[in-house]
Amino acid sequence: MRIKWFSFIRIAGLLSVLTYHFFQNSYPGGFIGVDIFFTFSGFLITALMIDEFAKTRHFKLIKFYQRRFNRIVPPLLLAILVVMPFTYLVSPDYVTGIGKQIAAAMGFTTNYFEIATGGSYESKFIPHLFVHTWSLAVEMHFYILWGLIVACVVRWMHKSNGDKKGMVVSFRAIIASISLVFALVSVILMGLRSFNLTDYSAVYFSSLTHCFPFFVGAVTASFTGIATVPKRFQQALSRARFLPTIVSLVVAFVFLVMLGFVMHFDSQETYLGGILLASLITAFAIVKARTLHNLTPNINEPKWATFIADISYSMYLYHWPLFVIFSQRMNTISAVIMTIIIGVPFSALSYYIIEPLLAGKQPRDIKNTALLKPIKTGLTAGGVILLVIAVVVVKTAPNLTQLDQKLWISSLYQARDNMTTSKTVIQADIKQQQAAKDKHKQSATIPKGVSIIGDSVTAGTRDYLQKNVADSTVDAAGERTMQLAYDVMMRAQANHLLRENVVLSIGTNALAGTNEQLEKLIYDLKPGHRLILVTPYDGRADETWNSSKLAKFERTLPQKYNFITIADWQNMARKHPEVFEGTDGVHFAGRHEGDVIYAQTVNDGLKEAAKTPVKK
């Protein structure tokens, strides 16, 4: 039984996700489209389970898993195979570790693969082509768990020898209770784990913390349904009126669109109730769409809506990798158009032809059975060719991106320099001890030159900096915050290794309270030093981001402290957008042009600093 108007729930989820991925800065909360899908899936699957139990008093677990496998796996495999030839259009960086990504996608463990590898849903230098399959992993985990639970409930009910007539009512009540408990536990876990985080990806990816939309849908199904409807909801349907119902449905969609504009992935409010609110609004929309179905017996759902809903799952699979690839070769609008031009036909092919054939059914849109054999032959040949290409791509894929290679090499140099520093400190201690024995005082002099303390941006250009910033040492590491930079500076200062000019290039990992940490760093910097602050740049950031707030704050400091100078990397980087094409908007992918302008920014800051006094 197909419920009219449910297609618009699927369309709302698809458009939300696509808009978010295509125009993330303009529609920052569009990731709730996944939660629309989750809630609808939980409703649909549970409603069908109730229908099956009401009709047969049984639930066939193996058949359930088989249906889920046939619906999910073939489109996923086809999408992976189709995407592989397009990877030749971009840098090998984009297929780094692609074999592991494919294995995680096909094994429905992408969410935990991303957590284990430190993946971020929003911020990644080279985005994984199949990172979006994290949602399939959570969905599959739900199907496996929920199928087992429902099967156990049915078996227990048969053993309890309950009233045959009341079994369906009892079944609904049990399903509703279990769903509600699971939903509450998951919501609470998400809220608790969201505290004291700077990147919420692990909470967002986890099946434990992000499964509650499915159970919100399951609770909704328990009180409503598809073919089998409880008496109370049947009474509600009989009292419903067309105009209030359709207005309520439209209002629900409007609220979901508004949430997409106001919610942010990196905001704790999203995890303390934002995602839950999106799921509850979706559940409300599902009930209203189900009601509208009964109120419109003589009105058919538009064919275009049915078509989009049919291909929504496959289109979700294609859109992300294709957009990532095309966006490296053309502007955003062109990339979106190409993604749709290629994604829609393959999605339709998957849903209307390939999936029925693999399930042993005749595609309903192929009336001439004589065409089936050549179609099968052509699809098989095409599949073999795509499989060969995919194997070649996986075999030849690099293990590290160019940036990762640079950071790895930088870390080796950093380790070497740390050993040299340790040797210098030991030698200095020996000299001080000898001076003490001779009863001579040795004053701690501040060495001339430049100490550069930075994060991953600095680490990526470390070698070039040391060669092109005179008399400098570089201490840089990925994920370095202001507090960690403070610790590095204090150690160098305590060991008399901090040079006269201190260049601080920290801020892309700015946390709440970074301004206060910087003030503490300034206060604890000993006299005799100058401080050059390199403003952070993030091409994705607006004025509300911590990095943007830090840059604005840093520009006010020279007015307050005469020993502070600004090396304005933020403004310099904005003048050279070509350096960041195809990157995360923070790093410049090891491009020589980026090395040059970054070093130039630091040197310009040092020239200005030379005109200022040291700290008194």
Coordinates of C-alpha atoms in Angstrom, one line a residue:
M1 CA 0.0 0.0 0.0
R2 CA 1.6 3.2 -1.1
I3 CA 0.6 6.3 0.9
K4 CA 0.2 9.4 -1.2
W5 CA 2.1 12.5 -0.1
F6 CA 4.8 10.6 1.7
S7 CA 6.9 11.4 -1.4
F8 CA 7.1 15.0 -0.2
I9 CA 8.7 13.8 3.1
R10 CA 11.4 12.1 1.1
I11 CA 11.8 15.1 -1.2
A12 CA 12.2 17.4 1.8
G13 CA 15.0 15.2 3.2
L14 CA 16.8 15.0 -0.2
L15 CA 16.6 18.7 -1.0
S16 CA 17.7 19.6 2.5
V17 CA 20.9 17.4 2.3
L18 CA 21.7 18.4 -1.3
T19 CA 21.3 22.1 -0.6
Y20 CA 23.5 21.7 2.5
H21 CA 26.3 20.0 0.6
F22 CA 26.1 22.2 -2.5
F23 CA 25.7 25.5 -0.6
Q24 CA 26.9 24.9 2.9
N25 CA 27.6 28.5 3.9
S26 CA 24.1 29.6 2.7
Y27 CA 22.2 26.7 4.3
P28 CA 24.3 25.5 7.3
G29 CA 21.6 23.4 8.9
G30 CA 20.6 21.3 5.9
F31 CA 22.2 18.3 7.5
I32 CA 18.9 17.7 9.2
G33 CA 17.8 16.2 5.9
V34 CA 19.4 13.0 7.1
D35 CA 17.3 13.1 10.2
I36 CA 14.2 13.6 8.1
F37 CA 15.2 10.4 6.2
F38 CA 15.9 8.6 9.5
T39 CA 12.6 9.5 11.1
F40 CA 10.7 8.5 8.0
S41 CA 12.6 5.2 7.7
G42 CA 11.8 4.4 11.4
F43 CA 8.1 5.1 10.7
L44 CA 7.9 3.2 7.5
I45 CA 9.7 0.1 8.6
T46 CA 7.9 -0.1 11.9
A47 CA 4.5 0.5 10.3
L48 CA 5.2 -2.4 7.8
M49 CA 6.2 -4.6 10.7
I50 CA 2.9 -3.9 12.4
D51 CA 1.0 -4.5 9.2
E52 CA 2.8 -7.9 8.8
F53 CA 2.0 -8.9 12.3
A54 CA -1.6 -7.8 12.1
K55 CA -2.1 -9.9 9.0
T56 CA -0.1 -13.0 9.8
R57 CA 0.5 -12.8 13.6
H58 CA 4.2 -13.4 12.7
F59 CA 7.3 -11.5 11.7
K60 CA 9.8 -13.1 9.3
L61 CA 13.1 -11.8 10.3
I62 CA 15.2 -13.3 7.4
K63 CA 12.7 -12.0 4.8
F64 CA 12.9 -8.6 6.5
Y65 CA 16.8 -8.6 6.3
Q66 CA 16.6 -9.8 2.7
R67 CA 14.3 -6.9 1.7
R68 CA 16.6 -4.4 3.4
F69 CA 19.6 -5.9 1.7
N70 CA 18.0 -5.8 -1.8
R71 CA 16.9 -2.2 -1.3
I72 CA 20.2 -0.8 0.1
V73 CA 23.2 -2.8 -1.2
P74 CA 22.7 -2.9 -5.0
P75 CA 22.3 0.9 -5.4
L76 CA 25.3 1.4 -3.1
L77 CA 27.5 -0.9 -5.1
L78 CA 26.4 0.6 -8.4
A79 CA 27.1 4.2 -7.1
I80 CA 30.6 3.2 -6.0
L81 CA 31.4 1.6 -9.4
V82 CA 30.0 4.5 -11.4
V83 CA 32.0 7.1 -9.4
M84 CA 35.3 5.4 -9.8
P85 CA 36.0 6.5 -13.4
F86 CA 35.3 10.1 -12.5
T87 CA 38.1 10.1 -10.0
Y88 CA 40.6 10.4 -12.9
L89 CA 39.4 14.0 -13.3
V90 CA 40.9 15.1 -10.0
S91 CA 44.2 14.9 -8.0
P92 CA 45.2 11.5 -6.7
D93 CA 44.7 13.1 -3.2
Y94 CA 41.0 12.5 -3.6
V95 CA 41.4 8.7 -3.8
T96 CA 43.8 8.5 -0.9
G97 CA 42.9 5.3 1.1
I98 CA 39.9 4.8 -1.2
G99 CA 40.0 1.0 -0.7
K100 CA 39.3 1.5 3.1
Q101 CA 36.5 3.9 2.3
I102 CA 34.8 1.5 0.0
A103 CA 35.3 -1.4 2.5
A104 CA 33.8 0.8 5.2
A105 CA 30.8 1.8 3.0
M106 CA 30.1 -1.8 1.9
G107 CA 30.5 -3.1 5.4
F108 CA 28.2 -0.3 6.8
T109 CA 30.9 0.9 9.2
T110 CA 31.7 4.3 7.6
N111 CA 30.5 6.2 10.7
Y112 CA 32.9 4.4 13.0
F113 CA 35.6 4.4 10.3
E114 CA 35.4 8.2 10.3
I115 CA 35.4 8.4 14.1
A116 CA 38.5 6.1 14.3
T117 CA 40.4 8.0 11.6
G118 CA 39.5 11.4 13.1
G119 CA 37.2 12.3 10.3
S120 CA 35.1 15.5 10.5
Y121 CA 31.7 15.7 8.8
E122 CA 32.1 19.4 7.9
S123 CA 35.8 20.1 7.9
K124 CA 38.3 18.0 6.0
F125 CA 41.2 19.0 3.8
I126 CA 40.4 16.3 1.2
P127 CA 36.8 15.2 1.8
H128 CA 36.3 11.4 1.7
L129 CA 34.2 10.6 -1.4
F130 CA 32.0 8.2 0.6
V131 CA 31.9 9.9 3.9
H132 CA 28.1 10.4 3.3
T133 CA 27.6 6.7 3.7
W134 CA 27.9 7.1 7.4
S135 CA 24.1 7.5 7.4
L136 CA 23.7 4.1 5.7
A137 CA 25.8 2.6 8.5
V138 CA 23.5 4.0 11.2
E139 CA 20.4 3.0 9.2
M140 CA 21.7 -0.6 8.8
H141 CA 22.6 -0.8 12.5
F142 CA 19.0 0.2 13.3
Y143 CA 17.5 -2.4 10.9
I144 CA 19.6 -5.2 12.4
L145 CA 18.9 -4.2 16.0
W146 CA 15.2 -3.4 15.4
G147 CA 14.5 -6.5 13.4
L148 CA 16.0 -8.7 16.2
I149 CA 14.0 -6.9 18.9
V150 CA 10.7 -7.1 17.0
A151 CA 11.3 -10.8 16.2
C152 CA 12.0 -11.5 19.9
V153 CA 8.8 -9.6 20.9
V154 CA 6.7 -11.6 18.5
R155 CA 8.2 -14.9 19.8
W156 CA 7.6 -13.9 23.4
M157 CA 4.0 -12.9 22.6
H158 CA 3.3 -16.3 21.1
K159 CA 4.8 -18.1 24.1
S160 CA 2.8 -16.0 26.5
N161 CA -0.4 -17.4 25.0
G162 CA -2.1 -14.0 25.2
D163 CA -5.5 -13.1 23.8
K164 CA -5.4 -13.6 20.1
K165 CA -7.8 -10.7 19.5
G166 CA -5.8 -8.3 21.6
M167 CA -2.4 -9.3 20.2
V168 CA -2.1 -6.4 17.7
V169 CA -3.0 -3.9 20.4
S170 CA -0.4 -5.4 22.8
F171 CA 2.1 -5.5 20.0
R172 CA 1.7 -1.8 19.3
A173 CA 2.0 -1.0 22.9
I174 CA 5.2 -3.0 23.4
I175 CA 6.7 -1.5 20.2
A176 CA 5.8 2.0 21.3
S177 CA 7.3 1.5 24.8
I178 CA 10.6 0.0 23.5
S179 CA 10.9 2.7 20.9
L180 CA 10.3 5.5 23.4
V181 CA 12.9 4.1 25.8
F182 CA 15.5 3.8 23.0
A183 CA 14.8 7.3 21.7
L184 CA 15.2 8.8 25.2
V185 CA 18.4 7.0 25.9
S186 CA 19.9 8.0 22.6
V187 CA 18.8 11.7 23.0
I188 CA 20.3 11.8 26.5
L189 CA 23.6 10.2 25.3
M190 CA 23.9 12.8 22.5
G191 CA 23.3 15.6 24.9
L192 CA 25.8 14.4 27.5
R193 CA 28.5 13.6 25.0
S194 CA 28.2 17.0 23.4
F195 CA 29.7 18.8 26.3
N196 CA 33.3 20.1 26.2
L197 CA 33.7 19.3 22.5
T198 CA 35.2 21.3 19.7
D199 CA 34.3 18.9 16.9
Y200 CA 30.9 17.2 17.2
S201 CA 31.5 14.7 14.4
A202 CA 32.0 11.7 16.7
V203 CA 28.7 12.4 18.4
Y204 CA 27.0 13.0 15.1
F205 CA 28.4 9.8 13.5
S206 CA 27.8 7.4 16.3
S207 CA 24.9 5.0 16.0
L208 CA 24.3 5.1 19.8
T209 CA 23.8 8.9 19.9
H210 CA 22.2 9.4 16.5
C211 CA 19.7 6.5 16.3
F212 CA 16.8 8.3 18.1
P213 CA 15.2 9.8 14.9
F214 CA 14.5 6.2 13.9
F215 CA 12.8 5.5 17.2
V216 CA 10.8 8.7 17.0
G217 CA 9.5 7.4 13.7
A218 CA 8.8 4.0 15.3
V219 CA 6.8 5.6 18.1
T220 CA 4.8 7.6 15.5
A221 CA 4.1 4.4 13.5
S222 CA 2.9 2.7 16.7
F223 CA 0.2 5.3 17.2
T224 CA -0.7 5.7 13.5
G225 CA 0.2 3.2 10.8
I226 CA -0.2 2.5 7.1
A227 CA -2.6 -0.3 6.3
T228 CA -3.4 -1.3 9.9
V229 CA -4.6 1.7 11.8
P230 CA -5.6 1.8 15.5
K231 CA -9.0 2.8 16.5
R232 CA -8.0 6.2 18.0
F233 CA -6.1 7.2 14.9
Q234 CA -9.0 6.0 12.7
Q235 CA -11.3 8.3 14.7
A236 CA -8.9 11.1 14.2
L237 CA -8.8 10.5 10.5
S238 CA -12.6 10.6 10.3
R239 CA -12.7 14.0 12.1
A240 CA -9.9 15.5 10.0
R241 CA -10.5 18.2 7.4
F242 CA -8.7 18.9 4.2
L243 CA -7.7 22.6 4.6
P244 CA -6.4 22.4 8.2
T245 CA -4.5 19.2 7.3
I246 CA -2.7 20.6 4.3
V247 CA -2.0 23.9 6.1
S248 CA -0.4 22.0 9.0
L249 CA 1.7 19.9 6.5
V250 CA 2.9 23.0 4.8
V251 CA 3.7 24.7 8.1
A252 CA 5.8 21.7 9.1
F253 CA 7.8 21.9 5.9
V254 CA 8.3 25.6 6.5
F255 CA 9.6 25.0 10.0
L256 CA 12.0 22.3 8.6
V257 CA 13.3 24.8 6.0
M258 CA 13.8 27.4 8.7
L259 CA 15.7 25.0 10.9
G260 CA 18.1 24.5 8.0
F261 CA 18.9 28.2 8.1
V262 CA 19.4 28.6 11.8
M263 CA 21.0 25.3 12.9
H264 CA 24.8 24.9 12.8
F265 CA 26.8 21.7 12.9
D266 CA 29.4 23.2 15.4
S267 CA 26.8 24.5 17.8
Q268 CA 26.0 22.5 21.0
E269 CA 22.4 23.5 20.8
T270 CA 22.1 21.3 17.7
Y271 CA 22.9 18.3 19.9
L272 CA 21.0 19.4 23.0
G273 CA 17.7 19.4 21.2
G274 CA 18.0 20.8 17.6
I275 CA 18.2 17.4 15.9
L276 CA 15.4 16.1 18.1
L277 CA 13.2 19.0 17.2
A278 CA 13.8 18.3 13.5
S279 CA 12.8 14.7 14.1
L280 CA 9.6 15.6 15.9
I281 CA 8.6 18.1 13.2
T282 CA 9.2 15.3 10.6
A283 CA 7.0 12.9 12.7
F284 CA 4.3 15.6 12.7
A285 CA 4.6 16.0 8.9
I286 CA 4.3 12.2 8.5
V287 CA 1.1 12.1 10.5
K288 CA -0.4 14.9 8.4
A289 CA 0.7 13.4 5.1
R290 CA -0.9 10.1 6.2
T291 CA -4.1 12.0 7.1
L292 CA -4.1 13.8 3.8
H293 CA -3.9 10.4 2.0
N294 CA -7.3 9.5 3.5
L295 CA -8.7 12.9 2.7
T296 CA -7.8 12.8 -1.0
P297 CA -9.1 9.5 -2.4
N298 CA -9.7 11.0 -5.8
I299 CA -6.5 13.0 -6.1
N300 CA -3.3 11.4 -7.4
E301 CA 0.2 12.3 -6.2
P302 CA 2.1 14.2 -8.9
K303 CA 4.2 11.9 -11.0
W304 CA 7.2 14.1 -10.7
A305 CA 7.0 13.9 -6.9
T306 CA 6.7 10.1 -7.1
F307 CA 9.7 10.0 -9.4
I308 CA 11.9 12.1 -7.2
A309 CA 10.9 10.1 -4.1
D310 CA 11.7 6.9 -6.0
I311 CA 15.2 7.9 -6.9
S312 CA 15.9 9.8 -3.6
Y313 CA 18.1 7.1 -2.0
S314 CA 20.2 6.6 -5.1
M315 CA 20.5 10.3 -5.7
Y316 CA 21.8 10.7 -2.2
L317 CA 24.5 8.1 -2.9
Y318 CA 25.6 9.8 -6.1
H319 CA 25.4 13.5 -5.2
W320 CA 28.3 13.8 -2.8
P321 CA 31.2 12.1 -4.6
L322 CA 30.2 13.5 -7.9
F323 CA 29.9 17.1 -6.5
V324 CA 33.3 16.8 -4.7
I325 CA 34.9 15.7 -8.0
F326 CA 33.2 18.3 -10.3
S327 CA 33.7 21.1 -7.9
Q328 CA 37.5 20.7 -8.3
R329 CA 37.1 21.2 -12.1
M330 CA 34.5 24.0 -12.3
N331 CA 32.5 26.5 -10.3
T332 CA 29.9 25.5 -7.8
I333 CA 26.8 26.0 -10.0
S334 CA 28.3 24.1 -12.9
A335 CA 29.3 21.3 -10.5
V336 CA 25.8 21.1 -9.2
I337 CA 24.4 20.9 -12.7
M338 CA 26.8 18.2 -13.7
T339 CA 26.0 16.2 -10.6
I340 CA 22.3 16.3 -11.3
I341 CA 22.8 15.5 -15.1
I342 CA 24.8 12.4 -14.2
G343 CA 23.2 11.4 -10.9
V344 CA 19.5 11.5 -11.9
P345 CA 19.8 9.0 -14.9
F346 CA 21.9 6.6 -13.0
S347 CA 19.6 6.8 -10.0
A348 CA 16.6 6.1 -12.2
L349 CA 18.4 3.2 -13.9
S350 CA 19.2 1.8 -10.5
Y351 CA 15.7 2.0 -9.1
Y352 CA 13.6 1.1 -12.1
I353 CA 15.7 -1.5 -13.9
I354 CA 18.8 -2.8 -12.0
E355 CA 17.2 -3.3 -8.6
P356 CA 14.2 -5.3 -9.9
L357 CA 16.4 -7.4 -12.1
L358 CA 18.7 -8.3 -9.2
A359 CA 15.6 -9.1 -7.1
G360 CA 14.5 -11.6 -9.8
K361 CA 11.6 -9.4 -10.9
Q362 CA 10.8 -7.9 -14.3
P363 CA 11.2 -4.1 -14.4
R364 CA 7.7 -2.7 -14.7
D365 CA 8.8 -0.1 -17.2
I366 CA 10.0 -2.7 -19.7
K367 CA 6.9 -4.1 -21.4
N368 CA 8.8 -6.0 -24.1
T369 CA 10.3 -9.1 -22.5
A370 CA 12.5 -9.6 -25.6
L371 CA 14.5 -6.6 -24.5
L372 CA 15.4 -8.2 -21.1
K373 CA 18.3 -10.4 -22.4
P374 CA 20.2 -7.6 -24.3
I375 CA 19.6 -5.3 -21.3
K376 CA 21.0 -7.8 -18.9
T377 CA 24.0 -8.5 -21.2
G378 CA 24.7 -4.8 -21.5
L379 CA 24.4 -4.1 -17.8
T380 CA 26.7 -7.1 -17.0
A381 CA 29.4 -6.0 -19.5
G382 CA 29.2 -2.4 -18.1
G383 CA 29.4 -3.7 -14.6
V384 CA 32.5 -5.7 -15.4
I385 CA 34.2 -2.7 -17.0
L386 CA 33.4 -0.5 -14.0
L387 CA 34.6 -3.2 -11.6
V388 CA 38.0 -3.4 -13.4
I389 CA 38.3 0.4 -13.3
A390 CA 37.5 0.4 -9.6
V391 CA 40.1 -2.3 -8.9
V392 CA 42.8 -0.2 -10.7
V393 CA 41.8 2.9 -8.9
V394 CA 42.0 1.2 -5.5
K395 CA 45.4 -0.5 -6.4
T396 CA 47.0 2.7 -7.5
A397 CA 45.6 5.0 -4.8
P398 CA 48.2 6.8 -2.6
N399 CA 48.3 6.1 1.1
L400 CA 48.8 9.8 2.1
T401 CA 47.7 13.1 0.6
Q402 CA 50.3 15.7 -0.4
L403 CA 49.5 17.6 2.8
D404 CA 49.7 14.6 5.0
Q405 CA 53.1 13.8 3.5
K406 CA 54.3 17.3 4.2
L407 CA 53.0 17.2 7.8
W408 CA 54.6 13.8 8.3
I409 CA 57.9 15.0 7.1
S410 CA 57.5 18.2 9.2
S411 CA 56.9 16.0 12.2
L412 CA 60.2 14.2 11.6
Y413 CA 62.0 17.5 11.3
Q414 CA 60.2 18.7 14.5
A415 CA 61.4 15.6 16.3
R416 CA 64.9 16.3 15.2
D417 CA 64.8 19.9 16.3
N418 CA 63.3 18.8 19.7
M419 CA 66.3 16.5 20.2
T420 CA 68.7 19.4 19.3
T421 CA 66.8 21.7 21.7
S422 CA 67.0 19.1 24.5
K423 CA 70.8 18.9 23.9
T424 CA 71.1 22.7 24.0
V425 CA 69.1 22.8 27.3
I426 CA 71.3 20.1 28.9
Q427 CA 74.5 22.0 27.8
A428 CA 73.1 25.2 29.2
D429 CA 72.3 23.5 32.5
I430 CA 75.9 22.2 32.7
K431 CA 77.3 25.6 32.1
Q432 CA 75.0 27.2 34.7
Q433 CA 76.1 24.5 37.2
Q434 CA 79.7 25.2 36.4
A435 CA 79.2 28.9 36.8
A436 CA 77.6 28.3 40.2
K437 CA 80.6 26.3 41.3
D438 CA 82.8 29.1 40.2
K439 CA 80.5 31.5 42.2
H440 CA 79.9 33.6 39.1
K441 CA 76.4 34.8 38.1
Q442 CA 75.3 34.0 34.6
S443 CA 72.6 36.3 33.3
A444 CA 70.0 34.7 31.0
T445 CA 70.3 36.5 27.7
I446 CA 67.6 36.4 25.1
P447 CA 68.8 34.8 21.8
K448 CA 68.4 36.9 18.7
G449 CA 66.3 35.7 15.8
V450 CA 62.8 34.4 15.3
S451 CA 60.8 31.7 17.1
I452 CA 57.8 30.7 15.1
I453 CA 55.0 28.8 17.0
G454 CA 52.2 27.5 14.7
D455 CA 49.5 25.0 13.9
S456 CA 49.0 22.7 10.9
V457 CA 49.1 25.6 8.4
T458 CA 52.6 26.5 9.6
A459 CA 53.6 22.8 9.8
G460 CA 52.6 22.4 6.1
T461 CA 55.0 25.1 5.0
R462 CA 57.6 24.6 7.7
D463 CA 60.6 23.8 5.5
Y464 CA 60.0 26.8 3.3
L465 CA 59.6 29.1 6.3
Q466 CA 62.9 28.1 7.8
K467 CA 64.7 28.7 4.6
N468 CA 63.0 32.1 3.9
V469 CA 62.5 33.6 7.3
A470 CA 66.0 34.6 8.4
D471 CA 67.5 33.1 11.6
S472 CA 64.3 31.3 12.5
T473 CA 63.2 28.1 14.3
V474 CA 59.7 26.6 13.7
D475 CA 57.7 24.6 16.2
A476 CA 54.4 23.6 14.6
A477 CA 51.9 20.8 14.9
G478 CA 48.4 20.0 13.8
E479 CA 45.3 20.6 16.0
R480 CA 47.3 23.1 18.1
T481 CA 45.2 25.4 20.2
M482 CA 46.1 28.6 21.9
Q483 CA 46.6 26.8 25.2
L484 CA 48.9 24.3 23.6
A485 CA 50.9 27.1 22.0
Y486 CA 51.1 28.8 25.4
D487 CA 52.7 25.6 26.8
V488 CA 55.2 25.5 24.0
M489 CA 56.2 29.1 24.5
M490 CA 56.5 28.7 28.2
R491 CA 58.8 25.7 27.9
A492 CA 61.0 27.5 25.4
Q493 CA 61.1 30.6 27.6
A494 CA 61.9 28.7 30.8
N495 CA 64.9 27.1 28.9
H496 CA 66.1 30.4 27.5
L497 CA 65.4 29.2 24.0
L498 CA 62.7 31.7 23.1
R499 CA 64.1 34.2 20.6
E500 CA 63.7 37.9 20.6
N501 CA 60.9 37.9 18.0
V502 CA 58.1 35.5 18.7
V503 CA 55.8 34.7 15.8
L504 CA 52.5 33.2 16.9
S505 CA 50.5 31.6 14.1
I506 CA 47.5 30.0 16.0
G507 CA 43.8 30.3 15.6
T508 CA 42.3 28.0 13.0
N509 CA 41.6 25.7 15.9
A510 CA 40.3 28.5 18.1
L511 CA 38.0 27.5 20.9
A512 CA 35.8 29.4 23.2
G513 CA 38.0 31.5 25.6
T514 CA 40.9 31.8 23.1
N515 CA 41.0 35.6 23.5
E516 CA 41.5 35.1 27.3
Q517 CA 44.2 32.5 26.7
L518 CA 46.0 34.9 24.3
E519 CA 45.9 37.7 27.0
K520 CA 47.5 35.3 29.5
L521 CA 50.2 34.4 26.9
I522 CA 50.9 38.1 26.4
Y523 CA 51.1 38.7 30.1
D524 CA 53.4 35.8 30.8
L525 CA 55.8 36.6 27.9
K526 CA 58.9 37.9 29.6
P527 CA 60.5 41.3 28.9
G528 CA 62.9 41.5 26.0
H529 CA 60.6 40.0 23.4
R530 CA 58.4 41.2 20.5
L531 CA 55.2 39.4 19.6
I532 CA 54.1 39.0 16.0
L533 CA 50.5 37.7 15.7
V534 CA 49.6 35.9 12.5
T535 CA 45.8 36.3 12.0
P536 CA 44.1 33.0 11.3
Y537 CA 42.3 32.4 7.9
D538 CA 39.5 30.0 7.2
G539 CA 37.8 30.4 3.8
R540 CA 34.6 28.9 5.1
A541 CA 34.3 31.1 8.2
D542 CA 31.9 34.0 8.7
E543 CA 32.2 36.6 11.5
T544 CA 30.5 34.2 14.0
W545 CA 33.4 31.7 13.9
N546 CA 35.9 31.6 16.7
S547 CA 38.8 32.1 14.3
S548 CA 37.2 35.2 12.8
K549 CA 36.6 36.6 16.3
L550 CA 40.2 35.9 17.2
A551 CA 41.5 37.7 14.1
K552 CA 39.4 40.8 15.0
F553 CA 40.6 40.7 18.6
E554 CA 44.2 40.4 17.6
R555 CA 44.1 43.5 15.4
T556 CA 43.1 45.6 18.5
L557 CA 46.2 44.5 20.5
P558 CA 48.9 46.7 19.0
Q559 CA 47.0 49.7 20.3
K560 CA 47.2 48.2 23.8
Y561 CA 50.7 46.7 23.7
N562 CA 53.5 48.5 21.8
F563 CA 55.6 45.3 21.5
I564 CA 52.8 43.5 19.4
T565 CA 52.6 43.6 15.6
I566 CA 50.1 42.0 13.3
A567 CA 51.1 39.8 10.3
D568 CA 47.7 39.8 8.6
W569 CA 47.5 36.4 7.0
Q570 CA 43.7 36.6 6.9
N571 CA 43.7 39.6 4.6
M572 CA 46.6 38.3 2.5
A573 CA 44.9 34.9 2.0
R574 CA 41.7 36.6 1.0
K575 CA 43.5 38.3 -1.9
H576 CA 44.7 34.9 -3.2
P577 CA 41.6 32.6 -3.4
E578 CA 43.4 30.6 -6.2
V579 CA 45.8 29.2 -3.6
F580 CA 42.9 27.5 -1.8
E581 CA 41.0 26.0 -4.7
G582 CA 40.2 22.4 -4.0
T583 CA 41.2 22.6 -0.4
D584 CA 39.4 22.9 2.9
G585 CA 39.8 26.7 2.8
V586 CA 42.5 26.6 5.5
H587 CA 45.5 24.8 4.1
F588 CA 46.9 25.4 0.7
A589 CA 47.7 21.8 -0.3
G590 CA 51.5 22.2 -0.4
R591 CA 51.3 24.7 -3.2
H592 CA 54.4 26.7 -3.7
E593 CA 52.4 29.9 -4.2
G594 CA 50.9 29.4 -0.7
D595 CA 54.4 28.9 0.8
V596 CA 55.5 32.2 -0.8
I597 CA 52.7 34.4 0.3
Y598 CA 52.6 32.9 3.8
A599 CA 56.4 33.5 4.3
Q600 CA 55.9 37.0 2.8
T601 CA 53.2 37.7 5.4
V602 CA 55.5 36.6 8.2
N603 CA 58.4 38.6 6.9
D604 CA 56.3 41.7 6.5
G605 CA 55.2 41.4 10.1
L606 CA 58.8 41.1 11.2
K607 CA 59.8 44.2 9.3
E608 CA 57.0 46.1 11.1
A609 CA 58.0 44.6 14.4
A610 CA 61.6 45.8 13.9
K611 CA 60.3 49.4 14.3
T612 CA 58.7 48.7 17.6
P613 CA 60.3 48.3 21.1
V614 CA 60.6 45.0 22.9
K615 CA 58.5 44.3 26.0
K616 CA 59.7 46.2 29.0

